[in-house]
Amino acid sequence: MAVNTADRPPEEAQPAGEGYHRALGTRQIQMLAIGGTIGTGLFLGAGTNIAKAGPSLILTYAVAGLALFFVMRALGELLTYRRAPGGFADYAREFLGPFWGYATAWTYWIIWVTTGMAELTAAGQYVQYWWPGFDQWKTALIALVVLFVVNLISVRLFGELEFWFAMIKVAAIVMMILVGLAVLVFGFSDAGRTASVTNLWSHGGIFPNGFGHTMMTLQMVMFAYLGVELVGVTAGEAKDPEKNIPRAINALPIRFALFYLGSLLVILSVVSWTEFEEGTSPFVLAFTKIGIPAAAGIVNFVVLTAALSSCNAGGLYSTSRMLRTAGANGDGPRILARLSGRGVPVLTVVISAVVMGIGVVVNAVVPEKAFEYITSVSTGGAIMVWTVIVVAHMRYRRAVAEGRLPAAPYRMPGAPFTSVLVLAFFAFVTVLIAWEADTRVALYVMAGWLVLVVAGWPFVRRGSQQARMAAVSASAPGTPQNTG
C-alpha cells in the first residue's frame, strides 16, 4: 500500500518499498510484459540471424524462450513470497548478500542505459528512411527528450504510452501472421507462387549452414528477449501484484510462441531464408514480397515504435527505479531514494536520461559499429542479472526446505533441476559470446565494469549495511527476515 504523500514533503526520501503510486493496472502490466519482449532484436536483428542460421533460427528462439520462461517463474515465485518494489536487486541482497544487491542494481542500470543508447541509435536510423538528410543524432535527441518528459510526469502516463507502443508492435506481428497464412493457404500475390511450408527445409535443410552457425546466433537471440524481466521491476507500482504478476508470467509461453516462433515460421514459409541479407528486416522483406502497398514504410514505423518502446520501458523506467533502489538500500547516495509528489523518482530519471545522452554524442561521432557492440554488452550484463535471479531463487528454496521461510503460492516447476539446466545454458551462451571477435568485446567491457563495481563497494558498504539493518528493525512482527 502506497504511503500517503500528502503528509510529507514532496521530495522526502522514502524506503525502497514505499512511496510509489500503484497506478499500473492489469492491462498495462500485461502490455509491459509484451513490450519488454518485442524490440529491434526481432524486427531488425532476426534478419541477420536468418542469413546466418536459416530456418534453424526458430529452434534457437524456442530454446532461449524456454530458459527465460524458467527464469521468470523463479522471479515470480520470489515476488509472491515477498513483494520487492526495488526489483530483483532486493532478492540478490536478501539471499546472496549486500554486495550482490549493490552489484545487481548498478549492473541492471548500466545494461539498460547502454540498451537505451542502442535504441536511440536505431530510432535515428529508422527516421532517415523518410528524411535521409535529417541527422541521426537529432532524432536520438528528440526521442530522448520526449520520453524523458513522459517519465517525469507520472507512472500512469508512462504506462499508457507503453501500452500503445506495445499495441502497435502486436498489431504488426498479428497482421504479418494473418497475411502470411492467407498467402500460404490461398496463394494470392506474387509470393503465392513460391510460398510453402517446404521452404523451411527445402533449401539446404533446417540447418543449412551447419549446427555451429545456428549456435552463434544465440547472442542476438538472447538480446531479443532482454526486457522480459521488466515485470519484476513493475511490482512496486502494480495494482494487486500477487494476482497480476503471475498472470503476466504464465502468459509468456503463448507470447513467445506467437510473436517469435509464429512470426518466423510464417515469414520463412512465405520467403525463402536464402533471400535474407545482413541488416534486412524480415518483416519489411516479407511485406514487400507479398506486395502490400507502402509495406516498407508501415514496418519502418513499427520498428521505430519498437525502439522507442524499449527505450521508454527499459532505458528510462527500469533504470530510474533501480537507481532509486540503490539509494534507498545505501548502495548509492541517499538522495537517489527521493520521490516527487506524484510518486516519481525524478532525480534518478534525470540521471539516467543524462547518461543516455552519451548515445546522442556517439550518434554524432561514430555510429557505425555502435549497435552491434552495445547489444553484445547488454546481453552479457543481462545473463549476469538472470543468473543472479536464478541463484537467489535456489537460496530461497533452500531456506523454505529448512523451515526458515514460508513457501510461496506460485512456484517454479522442476526446481532445482531446471535451475541447474538454465545456469548451464547461460554458461554455454557466455562461451559463444567469447568465441567471436565482434561479440567478445562484451566480455572485456563487463570485466571492466566488474572492476568498477568492486572498487566502488568499499565506499557504499557501510551505508548498505545500515540500510539493511534499518529495514530489518522496521519490519512488522512475523514478516520474513533477511537470510543473506
Coordinates of C-alpha atoms in Angstrom, one line a residue:
M1 CA 0.0 0.0 0.0
A2 CA 1.4 3.4 -1.0
V3 CA 2.4 5.9 1.6
N4 CA 0.1 9.0 1.8
T5 CA 2.2 11.6 0.2
A6 CA 0.0 14.4 1.4
D7 CA 1.6 14.2 4.9
R8 CA 5.2 14.6 3.8
P9 CA 7.3 17.0 1.7
P10 CA 7.1 16.1 -2.0
E11 CA 10.8 15.3 -2.2
E12 CA 11.3 13.4 1.0
A13 CA 13.4 10.3 0.7
Q14 CA 11.4 7.1 1.0
P15 CA 12.4 3.5 1.8
A16 CA 12.6 1.3 -1.3
G17 CA 9.3 -0.3 -0.7
E18 CA 7.3 2.9 0.0
G19 CA 6.0 5.9 -1.8
Y20 CA 5.3 4.5 -5.3
H21 CA 1.8 5.1 -6.6
R22 CA 0.2 1.8 -7.6
A23 CA -1.0 3.2 -11.0
L24 CA -0.2 0.3 -13.3
G25 CA -3.3 -1.9 -13.9
T26 CA -3.7 -5.4 -15.4
R27 CA -3.9 -4.1 -18.9
Q28 CA -0.7 -2.1 -18.6
I29 CA 1.2 -4.8 -16.8
Q30 CA 0.3 -7.3 -19.5
M31 CA 1.4 -4.9 -22.2
L32 CA 4.6 -4.1 -20.3
A33 CA 5.4 -7.8 -20.3
I34 CA 4.7 -8.0 -24.1
G35 CA 6.6 -4.7 -24.9
G36 CA 9.6 -5.9 -22.9
T37 CA 10.0 -9.0 -25.1
I38 CA 9.4 -7.4 -28.5
G39 CA 12.0 -5.0 -29.8
T40 CA 14.6 -4.4 -32.5
G41 CA 16.1 -7.8 -31.7
L42 CA 13.1 -9.4 -33.5
F43 CA 12.2 -6.7 -36.0
L44 CA 15.7 -6.0 -37.2
G45 CA 18.2 -8.4 -35.7
A46 CA 16.3 -11.5 -36.8
G47 CA 17.1 -10.8 -40.5
T48 CA 20.8 -11.0 -39.9
N49 CA 20.4 -14.2 -37.9
I50 CA 18.2 -15.8 -40.6
A51 CA 21.0 -15.2 -43.1
K52 CA 23.4 -17.0 -40.7
A53 CA 21.3 -19.9 -39.5
G54 CA 18.4 -20.3 -41.9
P55 CA 15.2 -21.9 -40.5
S56 CA 17.1 -23.3 -37.5
L57 CA 16.9 -19.9 -36.0
I58 CA 13.4 -20.8 -34.9
L59 CA 14.8 -23.6 -32.7
T60 CA 17.2 -21.1 -31.0
Y61 CA 14.4 -18.8 -30.2
A62 CA 12.4 -21.7 -28.8
V63 CA 15.3 -22.9 -26.6
A64 CA 16.2 -19.4 -25.4
G65 CA 12.5 -18.6 -24.7
L66 CA 12.1 -21.8 -22.6
A67 CA 15.2 -20.8 -20.5
L68 CA 13.9 -17.3 -19.9
F69 CA 10.4 -18.7 -19.0
F70 CA 12.0 -20.6 -16.2
V71 CA 13.9 -17.5 -15.1
M72 CA 10.6 -15.6 -14.9
R73 CA 8.9 -18.4 -13.0
A74 CA 11.8 -18.2 -10.5
L75 CA 11.3 -14.4 -10.2
G76 CA 7.5 -14.9 -10.0
E77 CA 8.0 -17.2 -7.0
L78 CA 10.2 -14.7 -5.3
L79 CA 7.7 -11.9 -6.0
T80 CA 4.8 -13.8 -4.4
Y81 CA 6.9 -14.8 -1.4
R82 CA 7.7 -11.1 -0.7
R83 CA 6.9 -8.1 -3.0
A84 CA 10.1 -6.2 -3.7
P85 CA 9.4 -2.8 -5.2
G86 CA 13.2 -2.4 -5.7
G87 CA 13.1 -5.3 -8.1
F88 CA 15.3 -8.4 -8.2
A89 CA 18.2 -6.5 -6.6
D90 CA 16.3 -6.8 -3.3
Y91 CA 16.3 -10.6 -3.6
A92 CA 20.0 -10.6 -4.5
R93 CA 20.6 -8.6 -1.3
E94 CA 18.4 -10.9 0.8
F95 CA 19.7 -14.2 -0.4
L96 CA 23.2 -13.6 -1.7
G97 CA 24.3 -10.7 0.5
P98 CA 24.6 -6.9 0.3
F99 CA 27.4 -6.9 -2.3
W100 CA 25.2 -8.7 -4.8
G101 CA 22.3 -6.5 -4.2
Y102 CA 24.5 -3.5 -4.9
A103 CA 26.2 -5.1 -7.9
T104 CA 22.8 -6.2 -9.4
A105 CA 21.2 -2.8 -9.1
W106 CA 24.1 -1.0 -10.8
T107 CA 24.6 -3.7 -13.4
Y108 CA 21.0 -3.6 -14.4
W109 CA 21.2 0.1 -14.6
I110 CA 24.2 0.1 -17.0
I111 CA 22.6 -2.6 -19.1
W112 CA 19.5 -0.6 -19.9
V113 CA 21.4 2.7 -20.2
T114 CA 23.5 1.2 -22.9
T115 CA 20.5 -0.6 -24.5
G116 CA 18.7 2.8 -24.4
M117 CA 21.6 4.3 -26.4
A118 CA 21.3 1.5 -28.9
E119 CA 17.6 2.0 -29.3
L120 CA 18.1 5.8 -29.8
T121 CA 20.6 4.9 -32.4
A122 CA 18.1 2.6 -34.1
A123 CA 15.4 5.3 -34.0
G124 CA 17.7 7.7 -35.7
Q125 CA 18.4 5.2 -38.5
Y126 CA 14.7 4.5 -38.9
V127 CA 13.7 8.1 -39.3
Q128 CA 16.3 8.5 -42.1
Y129 CA 14.0 6.3 -44.2
W130 CA 11.6 9.2 -44.5
W131 CA 14.1 12.1 -44.2
P132 CA 17.5 10.9 -45.3
G133 CA 19.0 14.3 -44.8
F134 CA 18.0 14.6 -41.2
D135 CA 20.9 13.9 -38.9
Q136 CA 20.8 10.7 -36.9
W137 CA 21.8 12.4 -33.7
K138 CA 19.0 14.9 -33.9
T139 CA 16.3 12.2 -33.9
A140 CA 18.0 10.5 -31.0
L141 CA 18.0 13.7 -29.0
I142 CA 14.3 14.5 -29.8
A143 CA 13.2 11.0 -28.8
L144 CA 15.2 11.1 -25.6
V145 CA 13.7 14.5 -24.6
V146 CA 10.1 13.3 -25.3
L147 CA 10.5 10.1 -23.3
F148 CA 12.2 11.9 -20.5
V149 CA 9.3 14.3 -20.1
V150 CA 6.8 11.5 -20.2
N151 CA 8.6 9.6 -17.4
L152 CA 8.8 12.7 -15.3
I153 CA 5.0 13.4 -15.4
S154 CA 3.5 10.3 -13.9
V155 CA 3.6 6.5 -13.8
R156 CA 0.1 6.3 -15.2
L157 CA 1.2 8.3 -18.3
F158 CA 4.2 6.2 -18.8
G159 CA 2.1 3.0 -18.6
E160 CA -0.4 4.4 -21.1
L161 CA 2.3 5.3 -23.6
E162 CA 4.0 1.9 -23.2
F163 CA 0.6 0.2 -23.7
W164 CA 0.1 1.8 -27.1
F165 CA 3.7 1.2 -28.1
A166 CA 3.2 -2.5 -27.4
M167 CA -0.2 -2.5 -29.2
I168 CA 1.4 -1.2 -32.4
K169 CA 4.1 -4.0 -32.2
V170 CA 1.5 -6.7 -31.5
A171 CA -0.8 -5.5 -34.3
A172 CA 2.1 -5.6 -36.8
I173 CA 3.1 -9.1 -35.9
V174 CA -0.5 -10.4 -35.9
M175 CA -1.1 -8.8 -39.3
M176 CA 2.1 -10.4 -40.6
I177 CA 1.0 -13.8 -39.4
L178 CA -2.6 -13.5 -40.8
V179 CA -1.5 -12.1 -44.2
G180 CA 1.3 -14.8 -44.4
L181 CA -1.2 -17.6 -43.6
A182 CA -3.6 -16.2 -46.3
V183 CA -0.7 -16.3 -48.8
L184 CA 0.1 -19.9 -47.9
V185 CA -3.5 -21.1 -47.9
F186 CA -4.9 -19.2 -50.9
G187 CA -1.8 -18.4 -52.8
F188 CA -2.6 -14.8 -53.7
S189 CA 0.0 -12.2 -54.7
D190 CA 3.3 -12.9 -56.4
A191 CA 4.6 -14.5 -53.3
G192 CA 1.9 -17.1 -53.5
R193 CA 3.7 -18.9 -56.4
T194 CA 6.7 -19.8 -54.2
A195 CA 5.2 -19.7 -50.7
S196 CA 5.2 -23.1 -49.0
V197 CA 6.0 -24.6 -45.6
T198 CA 8.6 -26.7 -47.6
N199 CA 10.7 -23.5 -47.6
L200 CA 11.6 -24.5 -44.0
W201 CA 13.6 -27.5 -45.1
S202 CA 13.9 -27.5 -49.0
H203 CA 16.9 -25.0 -49.3
G204 CA 19.7 -27.0 -47.6
G205 CA 17.7 -28.4 -44.7
I206 CA 16.8 -27.0 -41.3
F207 CA 20.5 -26.4 -40.6
P208 CA 21.7 -25.2 -44.0
N209 CA 24.9 -23.6 -42.7
G210 CA 25.6 -26.2 -40.0
F211 CA 24.9 -26.5 -36.3
G212 CA 27.7 -24.2 -35.4
H213 CA 26.3 -21.2 -37.3
T214 CA 23.0 -21.8 -35.6
M215 CA 24.6 -21.7 -32.1
M216 CA 26.4 -18.5 -33.0
T217 CA 23.0 -16.7 -33.3
L218 CA 22.2 -17.2 -29.6
Q219 CA 23.8 -13.9 -28.6
M220 CA 21.4 -11.8 -30.6
V221 CA 18.5 -14.1 -29.8
M222 CA 19.2 -13.5 -26.1
F223 CA 19.3 -9.8 -26.7
A224 CA 15.9 -10.1 -28.4
Y225 CA 14.5 -11.4 -25.1
L226 CA 16.1 -8.7 -23.0
G227 CA 13.3 -6.9 -21.1
V228 CA 11.3 -9.9 -20.2
E229 CA 12.3 -9.3 -16.5
L230 CA 10.7 -5.9 -16.5
V231 CA 7.6 -7.5 -15.0
G232 CA 9.6 -7.8 -11.8
V233 CA 10.6 -4.1 -11.9
T234 CA 7.0 -3.0 -12.1
A235 CA 5.9 -4.9 -9.0
G236 CA 6.2 -1.8 -6.7
E237 CA 3.8 0.2 -8.9
A238 CA 1.4 -2.6 -9.9
K239 CA -2.2 -3.0 -8.6
D240 CA -2.8 -6.3 -7.0
P241 CA 0.7 -7.7 -8.0
E242 CA 0.1 -11.1 -6.3
K243 CA -2.5 -11.8 -9.0
N244 CA -1.3 -9.7 -11.9
I245 CA 2.4 -10.7 -11.9
P246 CA 1.8 -14.5 -12.0
R247 CA -0.8 -13.9 -14.7
A248 CA 1.6 -12.0 -16.9
I249 CA 4.4 -14.6 -16.4
N250 CA 2.1 -17.5 -17.1
A251 CA 1.2 -15.9 -20.5
L252 CA 4.8 -15.7 -21.6
P253 CA 4.9 -19.1 -23.4
I254 CA 1.9 -18.1 -25.5
R255 CA 3.6 -14.7 -26.3
F256 CA 6.9 -16.4 -27.2
A257 CA 5.1 -19.0 -29.4
L258 CA 3.1 -16.3 -31.2
F259 CA 5.4 -13.3 -31.5
Y260 CA 8.7 -15.1 -32.1
L261 CA 8.1 -18.7 -33.3
G262 CA 4.8 -18.0 -35.1
S263 CA 6.0 -14.9 -37.0
L264 CA 9.3 -16.6 -38.0
L265 CA 7.5 -19.8 -39.1
V266 CA 5.2 -17.8 -41.3
I267 CA 7.9 -15.4 -42.7
L268 CA 10.3 -18.3 -43.6
S269 CA 7.4 -20.2 -45.2
V270 CA 6.5 -17.2 -47.4
V271 CA 10.0 -16.1 -48.1
S272 CA 13.0 -18.5 -48.5
W273 CA 15.7 -17.9 -46.0
T274 CA 18.2 -17.6 -48.9
E275 CA 16.8 -14.2 -49.8
F276 CA 17.8 -12.6 -46.5
E277 CA 20.9 -10.5 -46.0
E278 CA 22.6 -8.9 -43.0
G279 CA 20.6 -5.9 -41.8
T280 CA 17.4 -6.9 -43.6
S281 CA 14.3 -6.7 -41.6
P282 CA 12.3 -9.9 -42.1
F283 CA 9.0 -8.1 -41.7
V284 CA 9.9 -5.5 -44.4
L285 CA 11.1 -8.1 -46.8
A286 CA 8.1 -10.3 -46.3
F287 CA 5.6 -7.5 -46.7
T288 CA 7.4 -6.3 -49.8
K289 CA 7.4 -9.8 -51.4
I290 CA 3.7 -10.1 -50.7
G291 CA 3.2 -6.8 -52.5
I292 CA 1.4 -4.8 -49.8
P293 CA 1.5 -1.1 -50.8
A294 CA 3.8 1.0 -48.6
A295 CA 4.8 -2.1 -46.7
A296 CA 8.3 -0.9 -46.0
G297 CA 7.0 2.4 -44.7
I298 CA 4.5 0.7 -42.4
V299 CA 7.0 -1.7 -40.9
N300 CA 9.6 1.1 -40.6
F301 CA 7.1 2.9 -38.4
V302 CA 6.5 -0.2 -36.4
V303 CA 10.2 -0.8 -35.7
L304 CA 10.6 2.9 -34.8
T305 CA 7.9 2.4 -32.1
A306 CA 9.6 -0.8 -31.0
A307 CA 12.9 1.1 -30.4
L308 CA 11.1 3.9 -28.6
S309 CA 9.2 1.4 -26.5
S310 CA 12.4 -0.3 -25.4
C311 CA 14.0 3.0 -24.6
N312 CA 10.9 4.0 -22.7
A313 CA 10.3 0.9 -20.6
G314 CA 13.8 -0.2 -20.1
G315 CA 16.0 2.7 -20.8
L316 CA 14.3 5.2 -18.5
Y317 CA 11.6 3.5 -16.4
S318 CA 13.6 0.5 -15.1
T319 CA 16.9 2.3 -14.8
S320 CA 15.4 5.1 -12.7
R321 CA 13.8 2.5 -10.4
M322 CA 17.0 0.6 -10.0
L323 CA 18.9 3.7 -9.1
R324 CA 16.3 4.6 -6.5
T325 CA 16.6 1.2 -5.0
A326 CA 20.4 1.7 -4.8
G327 CA 19.8 5.0 -2.9
A328 CA 17.2 3.5 -0.6
N329 CA 19.4 0.5 0.2
G330 CA 22.5 2.5 0.8
D331 CA 24.2 1.3 -2.4
G332 CA 24.4 4.9 -3.6
P333 CA 23.7 8.4 -2.3
R334 CA 20.5 8.6 -0.2
I335 CA 19.3 11.4 -2.3
L336 CA 18.6 8.9 -5.1
A337 CA 15.7 7.5 -3.0
R338 CA 13.6 10.7 -3.2
L339 CA 10.2 10.7 -4.8
S340 CA 8.2 13.6 -6.1
G341 CA 4.6 14.2 -5.0
R342 CA 3.4 12.1 -8.0
G343 CA 5.5 9.1 -6.7
V344 CA 8.1 9.5 -9.5
P345 CA 11.9 9.2 -8.7
V346 CA 12.7 12.5 -10.6
L347 CA 16.4 12.6 -9.8
T348 CA 17.1 9.1 -11.0
V349 CA 15.1 9.7 -14.2
V350 CA 17.2 12.8 -14.8
I351 CA 20.5 10.9 -14.2
S352 CA 19.5 8.0 -16.5
A353 CA 18.5 10.4 -19.2
V354 CA 21.7 12.5 -19.0
V355 CA 23.9 9.3 -19.2
M356 CA 21.8 8.0 -22.1
G357 CA 22.6 11.3 -23.7
I358 CA 26.1 10.0 -24.3
G359 CA 24.4 7.9 -27.0
V360 CA 23.4 11.1 -28.8
V361 CA 27.0 12.1 -28.9
V362 CA 28.1 8.7 -30.2
N363 CA 25.5 9.0 -33.0
A364 CA 27.1 12.3 -34.0
V365 CA 30.6 10.9 -34.0
V366 CA 31.0 7.1 -34.6
P367 CA 27.7 5.4 -35.3
E368 CA 29.0 2.5 -37.5
K369 CA 29.6 -0.4 -35.1
A370 CA 27.9 1.1 -32.0
F371 CA 24.7 -1.0 -32.3
E372 CA 26.4 -4.4 -32.5
Y373 CA 28.8 -3.7 -29.7
I374 CA 26.2 -2.3 -27.4
T375 CA 23.8 -5.2 -27.9
S376 CA 26.6 -7.7 -27.1
V377 CA 27.4 -5.7 -23.9
S378 CA 23.7 -5.7 -22.9
T379 CA 23.4 -9.4 -23.5
G380 CA 26.5 -10.1 -21.3
G381 CA 25.1 -8.0 -18.5
A382 CA 21.6 -9.5 -18.8
I383 CA 23.0 -13.0 -18.5
M384 CA 24.6 -11.9 -15.2
V385 CA 21.3 -10.5 -13.9
W386 CA 19.3 -13.5 -15.0
T387 CA 21.9 -15.8 -13.3
V388 CA 21.5 -13.8 -10.0
I389 CA 17.7 -14.2 -10.1
V390 CA 18.0 -18.0 -10.5
V391 CA 20.7 -18.4 -7.8
A392 CA 18.7 -16.2 -5.4
H393 CA 15.7 -18.4 -6.1
M394 CA 17.7 -21.5 -5.3
R395 CA 18.8 -20.0 -2.0
Y396 CA 15.2 -19.1 -1.2
R397 CA 14.1 -22.7 -1.9
R398 CA 16.8 -23.9 0.4
A399 CA 15.5 -21.6 3.2
V400 CA 12.0 -22.9 2.6
A401 CA 13.2 -26.5 2.8
E402 CA 14.9 -25.8 6.1
G403 CA 11.7 -24.2 7.5
R404 CA 13.2 -20.7 7.8
L405 CA 10.9 -19.0 5.3
P406 CA 7.3 -19.7 4.1
A407 CA 6.7 -21.3 0.8
A408 CA 5.3 -19.1 -1.9
P409 CA 1.9 -19.9 -3.6
Y410 CA 3.5 -19.6 -7.0
R411 CA 6.3 -22.0 -7.7
M412 CA 9.0 -22.6 -10.3
P413 CA 8.4 -26.0 -11.9
G414 CA 11.1 -28.7 -11.7
A415 CA 13.4 -26.7 -9.4
P416 CA 16.2 -27.2 -8.6
F417 CA 16.8 -29.4 -11.6
T418 CA 15.5 -26.8 -14.0
S419 CA 17.5 -24.1 -12.3
V420 CA 20.8 -26.0 -12.9
L421 CA 19.9 -26.5 -16.6
V422 CA 19.2 -22.8 -17.0
L423 CA 22.5 -21.8 -15.4
A424 CA 24.3 -24.3 -17.7
F425 CA 22.6 -22.8 -20.7
F426 CA 23.7 -19.3 -19.7
A427 CA 27.3 -20.6 -19.2
F428 CA 27.1 -22.0 -22.8
V429 CA 25.9 -18.7 -24.2
T430 CA 28.7 -16.9 -22.5
V431 CA 31.3 -19.2 -24.1
L432 CA 29.7 -18.4 -27.5
I433 CA 30.0 -14.7 -26.9
A434 CA 33.7 -15.2 -26.2
W435 CA 34.1 -17.2 -29.4
E436 CA 33.7 -14.3 -32.0
A437 CA 35.7 -11.2 -32.0
D438 CA 32.8 -8.9 -32.7
T439 CA 30.9 -10.1 -29.6
R440 CA 33.9 -10.8 -27.4
V441 CA 34.2 -7.1 -26.7
A442 CA 31.2 -7.6 -24.4
L443 CA 33.3 -9.7 -22.0
Y444 CA 36.0 -7.1 -21.9
V445 CA 33.5 -4.4 -21.1
M446 CA 31.8 -6.5 -18.5
A447 CA 35.2 -7.3 -16.9
G448 CA 36.0 -3.6 -16.7
W449 CA 32.5 -2.9 -15.3
L450 CA 33.1 -5.6 -12.6
V451 CA 36.3 -3.9 -11.6
L452 CA 34.5 -0.6 -11.2
V453 CA 31.7 -2.3 -9.1
V454 CA 34.2 -4.0 -6.8
A455 CA 36.2 -0.7 -6.5
G456 CA 33.0 1.2 -5.5
W457 CA 31.8 -1.3 -2.9
P458 CA 34.1 -0.1 0.0
F459 CA 32.6 3.4 -0.4
V460 CA 29.0 2.3 -0.1
R461 CA 29.3 -0.8 2.2
R462 CA 28.6 1.0 5.4
G463 CA 25.6 2.8 4.1
S464 CA 24.3 -0.5 2.6
Q465 CA 24.6 -2.4 5.9
Q466 CA 23.0 0.4 7.8
A467 CA 20.0 0.5 5.4
R468 CA 19.7 -3.3 5.6
M469 CA 19.6 -3.3 9.5
A470 CA 17.1 -0.4 9.5
A471 CA 14.9 -2.3 7.1
V472 CA 15.0 -5.4 9.3
S473 CA 14.3 -3.5 12.5
A474 CA 11.4 -1.7 10.9
S475 CA 9.8 -5.0 9.7
A476 CA 6.4 -5.9 11.2
P477 CA 6.3 -8.9 13.6
G478 CA 6.0 -12.1 11.6
T479 CA 7.5 -10.6 8.5
P480 CA 10.1 -12.9 6.9
Q481 CA 13.6 -11.6 7.7
N482 CA 16.7 -11.3 5.8
T483 CA 18.6 -14.6 5.3
G484 CA 21.5 -13.3 3.3

